[in-house]
Short mmCIF file of C-alpha atoms and ligand atoms in Angstrom, two decimals:
data_model
loop_
_atom_site.label_atom_id
_atom_site.label_comp_id
_atom_site.label_asym_id
_atom_site.label_seq_id
_atom_site.Cartn_x
_atom_site.Cartn_y
_atom_site.Cartn_z
CA MET A 79 0.00 0.00 0.00
CA ASN A 80 1.36 3.38 -0.88
CA VAL A 81 -0.50 5.97 1.17
CA VAL A 82 0.82 9.49 0.82
CA PRO A 83 1.36 11.11 4.22
CA PRO A 84 -0.35 14.42 5.06
CA ILE A 85 2.73 16.58 4.48
CA ASN A 86 2.14 20.30 3.93
CA PHE A 87 3.13 19.99 0.24
CA ASP A 88 2.67 23.71 -0.39
CA LEU A 89 5.63 24.37 1.89
CA TYR A 90 7.51 21.11 1.28
CA PRO A 91 6.88 19.85 -2.30
CA ILE A 92 9.31 16.97 -1.85
CA GLU A 93 7.81 14.86 -4.63
CA ASP A 94 9.46 17.29 -7.02
CA ALA A 95 13.17 16.50 -7.34
CA ALA A 96 14.37 20.09 -7.68
CA ALA A 97 12.28 21.29 -4.75
CA MET A 98 13.49 18.34 -2.67
CA ALA A 99 17.12 19.20 -3.44
CA LYS A 100 16.58 22.80 -2.30
CA ILE A 101 14.90 21.78 0.97
CA VAL A 102 17.62 19.22 1.67
CA ALA A 103 20.44 21.68 0.98
CA LYS A 104 18.96 24.37 3.23
CA SER A 105 18.28 22.00 6.12
CA ARG A 106 21.63 20.29 5.79
CA GLU A 107 23.41 23.63 6.00
CA GLN A 108 21.48 24.52 9.15
CA LEU A 109 22.17 21.10 10.70
CA ASP A 110 25.90 21.37 10.00
CA ARG A 111 26.04 24.90 11.40
CA ASP A 112 23.77 24.64 14.47
CA GLN A 113 23.63 20.87 15.16
CA TYR A 114 19.89 21.02 14.54
CA CYS A 115 17.57 22.03 11.75
CA SER A 116 13.86 22.61 11.83
CA LEU A 117 11.12 22.34 9.24
CA PRO A 118 8.10 24.20 10.65
CA GLY A 119 4.60 23.22 9.55
CA PHE A 120 5.79 19.95 8.05
CA LEU A 121 2.49 18.08 8.46
CA THR A 122 -0.89 19.72 7.85
CA ASP A 123 -2.66 21.23 10.84
CA ALA A 124 -5.55 18.79 10.46
CA ALA A 125 -3.22 15.76 10.50
CA ILE A 126 -1.35 17.04 13.53
CA LYS A 127 -4.62 17.49 15.44
CA GLU A 128 -5.70 13.95 14.51
CA ALA A 129 -2.35 12.49 15.55
CA ALA A 130 -2.48 14.35 18.88
CA ALA A 131 -6.01 13.07 19.56
CA GLU A 132 -4.91 9.51 18.81
CA ILE A 133 -2.01 9.81 21.25
CA ALA A 134 -4.20 11.29 23.97
CA SER A 135 -6.32 8.12 23.82
CA LEU A 136 -3.21 5.93 24.33
CA LYS A 137 -1.82 7.84 27.28
CA ALA A 138 -3.06 5.38 29.90
CA GLN A 139 -0.82 2.72 28.34
CA ALA A 140 2.30 4.89 28.40
CA ASN A 141 5.29 3.95 30.55
CA PRO A 142 6.31 6.57 33.14
CA ALA A 143 9.93 7.57 33.71
CA ASN A 144 10.76 9.43 36.90
CA SER A 145 14.32 9.75 38.16
CA LYS A 146 17.32 11.96 38.77
CA ARG A 147 20.19 11.42 36.38
CA ASN A 148 23.35 13.01 35.06
CA CYS A 149 23.86 13.91 31.40
CA TYR A 150 25.12 10.39 30.65
CA LEU A 151 21.74 9.07 31.83
CA GLN A 152 23.34 7.55 34.95
CA ARG A 153 21.58 7.69 38.29
CA GLN A 154 24.84 7.49 40.26
CA GLY A 155 27.55 10.14 40.22
CA ASP A 156 31.24 9.56 40.82
CA PRO A 157 32.30 10.38 44.42
CA SER A 158 35.96 10.54 43.36
CA LEU A 159 35.19 13.64 41.27
CA PRO A 160 34.31 17.13 42.63
CA PRO A 161 30.62 17.83 43.28
CA ASP A 162 30.46 20.35 40.41
CA HIS A 163 31.83 17.89 37.86
CA PRO A 164 29.22 17.17 35.13
CA ARG A 165 29.17 13.55 36.20
CA ASN A 166 27.87 14.68 39.60
CA ILE A 167 25.30 17.24 38.42
CA MET A 168 21.91 15.56 38.54
CA HIS A 169 18.65 16.72 36.99
CA HIS A 170 15.15 15.43 37.33
CA ALA A 171 13.50 13.66 34.39
CA SER A 172 9.82 12.79 34.24
CA TYR A 173 7.65 11.93 31.25
CA ARG A 174 5.73 9.03 29.72
CA MET A 175 6.67 6.96 26.69
CA ILE A 176 4.22 5.49 24.16
CA ALA A 177 5.79 2.63 22.21
CA ALA A 178 5.40 2.10 18.47
CA ASP A 179 3.30 -1.06 18.80
CA LEU A 180 0.55 0.91 20.54
CA LEU A 181 0.06 3.14 17.50
CA PRO A 182 -2.34 1.86 14.84
CA ALA A 183 -0.61 0.47 11.71
CA ILE A 184 -2.50 3.04 9.69
CA SER A 185 -1.67 6.30 11.37
CA HIS A 186 -0.23 9.55 10.08
CA LEU A 187 3.01 8.98 11.98
CA LYS A 188 3.65 5.50 10.58
CA THR A 189 2.59 6.53 7.08
CA LEU A 190 5.16 9.31 7.20
CA TYR A 191 7.84 7.07 8.68
CA PHE A 192 7.55 4.44 5.94
CA TRP A 193 7.13 6.81 3.00
CA GLU A 194 10.17 6.57 0.75
CA PRO A 195 10.40 10.20 -0.41
CA PHE A 196 10.42 11.23 3.27
CA GLN A 197 13.17 8.73 4.07
CA LYS A 198 15.16 10.10 1.12
CA MET A 199 14.69 13.67 2.31
CA VAL A 200 15.93 12.82 5.81
CA ALA A 201 18.87 10.80 4.42
CA GLY A 202 19.86 13.79 2.29
CA ILE A 203 19.70 16.17 5.24
CA VAL A 204 21.80 13.98 7.53
CA GLY A 205 24.23 13.03 4.76
CA GLU A 206 23.51 9.30 4.54
CA GLU A 207 23.16 7.33 1.30
CA THR A 208 20.15 5.35 2.54
CA LEU A 209 18.19 5.14 5.78
CA TYR A 210 16.32 2.05 6.93
CA PRO A 211 13.38 1.68 9.29
CA ASN A 212 14.26 0.36 12.74
CA GLU A 213 12.71 -3.12 13.03
CA ASP A 214 12.11 -3.16 16.75
CA PRO A 215 8.42 -3.51 17.69
CA LEU A 216 8.65 -0.72 20.29
CA GLN A 217 11.15 1.84 19.04
CA PRO A 218 10.75 3.07 15.44
CA VAL A 219 8.00 5.68 15.97
CA ASN A 220 7.35 6.50 19.60
CA VAL A 221 5.78 9.42 21.40
CA ILE A 222 6.99 11.21 24.55
CA CYS A 223 4.22 12.77 26.68
CA TYR A 224 5.23 15.55 29.07
CA ALA A 225 2.51 16.63 31.49
CA GLU A 226 2.59 19.71 33.74
CA ARG A 227 5.98 19.98 35.56
CA ASP A 228 7.46 17.14 33.48
CA GLN A 229 10.84 17.73 31.88
CA SER A 230 13.83 15.85 30.58
CA ALA A 231 17.26 16.08 32.19
CA TRP A 232 20.16 17.61 30.25
CA HIS A 233 21.64 14.69 28.35
CA TYR A 234 23.51 13.30 25.38
CA ASP A 235 21.78 10.86 23.08
CA SER A 236 23.88 7.75 23.19
CA THR A 237 23.39 5.64 20.12
CA ASN A 238 22.04 7.40 17.04
CA ALA A 239 24.02 9.82 14.93
CA PHE A 240 20.92 11.98 14.66
CA THR A 241 17.51 12.25 16.29
CA MET A 242 14.30 13.39 14.64
CA THR A 243 11.20 14.71 16.41
CA LEU A 244 7.81 15.99 15.30
CA MET A 245 5.83 18.22 17.64
CA LEU A 246 2.22 17.04 17.89
CA GLN A 247 1.03 19.29 20.67
CA ALA A 248 2.85 22.10 22.48
CA ALA A 249 2.57 22.91 26.15
CA GLU A 250 0.88 26.19 27.07
CA ALA A 251 4.26 27.43 28.29
CA GLY A 252 7.65 25.89 28.98
CA GLY A 253 8.44 22.54 27.42
CA ASP A 254 11.11 24.20 25.30
CA PHE A 255 13.63 22.07 23.50
CA GLU A 256 16.97 23.59 24.51
CA MET A 257 20.29 22.72 23.01
CA ALA A 258 23.90 23.70 23.66
CA PRO A 259 25.81 22.98 20.44
CA ASN A 260 29.06 21.01 20.53
CA THR A 261 29.61 20.63 24.27
CA ARG A 262 31.92 17.78 23.41
CA VAL A 263 33.87 16.53 20.41
CA LYS A 264 33.12 12.92 21.26
CA PRO A 265 32.59 10.82 24.38
CA GLY A 266 35.71 11.26 26.49
CA ASP A 267 36.74 14.45 24.67
CA GLU A 268 34.55 16.96 26.48
CA ASP A 269 34.54 20.68 27.20
CA ILE A 270 33.98 20.36 30.96
CA PRO A 271 33.74 24.13 31.77
CA TYR A 272 31.21 24.64 28.94
CA MET A 273 29.22 21.61 30.06
CA ARG A 274 29.23 22.84 33.67
CA GLU A 275 27.88 26.25 32.55
CA VAL A 276 25.07 24.58 30.63
CA LEU A 277 24.22 22.17 33.43
CA THR A 278 24.07 24.96 36.02
CA GLY A 279 22.03 27.35 33.86
CA GLN A 280 24.87 29.80 33.29
CA SER A 281 25.63 29.39 29.60
CA ASP A 282 24.65 31.98 27.01
CA GLN A 283 25.17 29.43 24.22
CA VAL A 284 21.94 27.54 24.85
CA LYS A 285 19.46 27.83 22.00
CA SER A 286 15.75 27.29 22.30
CA VAL A 287 14.34 25.46 19.28
CA GLY A 288 10.79 26.11 18.02
CA ARG A 289 7.93 24.22 19.55
CA ALA A 290 5.02 24.86 17.21
CA PRO A 291 2.80 21.86 16.42
CA GLY A 292 3.76 20.28 13.09
CA GLU A 293 7.41 21.28 13.38
CA LEU A 294 9.93 18.63 12.37
CA THR A 295 13.33 18.90 14.04
CA ILE A 296 16.46 16.92 13.21
CA PHE A 297 19.34 17.24 15.61
CA ARG A 298 22.68 15.73 16.45
CA GLY A 299 22.22 14.99 20.13
CA CYS A 300 25.31 12.83 20.60
CA ASN A 301 27.75 15.65 21.26
CA SER A 302 25.44 18.55 22.11
CA LEU A 303 23.75 18.66 25.50
CA HIS A 304 19.99 19.13 25.23
CA ARG A 305 16.88 18.95 27.37
CA VAL A 306 13.17 19.76 27.51
CA SER A 307 12.49 22.52 30.06
CA PRO A 308 9.67 22.04 32.61
CA VAL A 309 6.17 22.09 31.13
CA LYS A 310 3.87 24.76 32.53
CA GLY A 311 0.10 24.60 32.34
CA PRO A 312 -2.34 21.73 31.98
CA ARG A 313 -1.84 20.95 28.28
CA ASP A 314 0.48 17.98 27.61
CA ARG A 315 3.47 18.39 25.36
CA LEU A 316 3.33 15.49 22.89
CA MET A 317 6.44 14.81 20.86
CA ALA A 318 6.83 12.04 18.28
CA VAL A 319 10.31 10.58 17.84
CA PHE A 320 11.35 8.76 14.64
CA VAL A 321 14.26 6.35 14.69
CA TYR A 322 16.01 5.45 11.42
CA GLU A 323 19.05 3.24 10.98
CA THR A 324 21.97 3.25 8.56
CA MET A 325 21.75 -0.54 8.19
CA SER A 326 18.74 -2.78 7.62
CA GLY A 327 17.49 -5.28 10.20
CA ILE A 328 18.31 -3.28 13.33
CA LYS A 329 16.30 -4.07 16.46
CA GLY A 330 16.54 -2.50 19.89
CA ASP A 331 18.20 -3.86 22.98
CA PRO A 332 15.61 -5.65 25.18
CA GLU A 333 17.19 -4.15 28.32
CA VAL A 334 16.87 -0.63 26.91
CA ASN A 335 13.25 -1.37 26.01
CA MET A 336 12.65 -2.55 29.55
CA THR A 337 13.98 0.76 30.92
CA VAL A 338 12.29 3.04 28.40
CA TYR A 339 8.99 1.28 27.72
CA GLY A 340 8.68 -0.85 30.85
CA ARG A 341 8.44 -4.10 28.92
CA LYS A 342 10.16 -6.28 26.35
CA ALA A 343 8.80 -6.58 22.83
O1 AKG B 608 11.17 15.93 23.34
C1 AKG B 608 12.09 16.49 22.74
O2 AKG B 608 11.93 17.57 22.15
C2 AKG B 608 13.50 15.91 22.68
C3 AKG B 608 13.58 14.48 23.05
C4 AKG B 608 15.00 13.99 23.11
O3 AKG B 608 15.86 14.54 23.71
C5 AKG B 608 15.36 12.77 22.38
O4 AKG B 608 14.47 12.14 21.79
O5 AKG B 608 16.54 12.41 22.38
FE1 FE2 B 609 17.77 13.41 23.54
#
């Protein structure tokens, strides 16, 4: 079945090769410069509202996360290091995760995820020849729900070279996606003073990335600290996360699934 996803084709006519090339070049330049790029209004307003309503009905089945952790996602610091070392700076994280297998097979999010022109667009932006769907039952398209006072802790993404999110519903206030570009070169090669400034709220390098519904964001979270600031107000922040792989046949780690989704596939 080849269902066309409800992309806002007026803004993003990616079925046209020349238009696609332009969109890819612009986003790729932004991603290389800022470590993130954003494509506002990527899905139609109607589709975003439908997707948000679908997620709201699945919320009871979401898995809650609630813990203090450092930016390496560890719950324990290192007592041999000073208290203001990044490894010992803990932040609270609380949110709920909806796994991919809870979403209907025919849903706007999955239609988008499996649509080849979209995969090609993303591959072009992140500089990969081909991207493949993740074949884990829980991971490929998941949704993070942040209720009032929920937030994520400052962190690095550990495995993927890039992360892609689509805002389904914004909080009334707060819930900003904040990013400090290039706080490390690679794991083990880190700018500790810069990281400490970010982690203690003293850096002027932190950028707040748009949070309008329908906005697609691609970012390199491996070497740039990022977080979601506390949500204010009663409206949930609903964020879809798409996971692509650079090889076919990739499944998730059952232990990771246990931690993130509260169950194995
Ligand atoms: O919810 C967001 O905007 C970002 C989520 C995030 O940090 C991630 O998926 O790695
Ligand atoms: Fe992240």
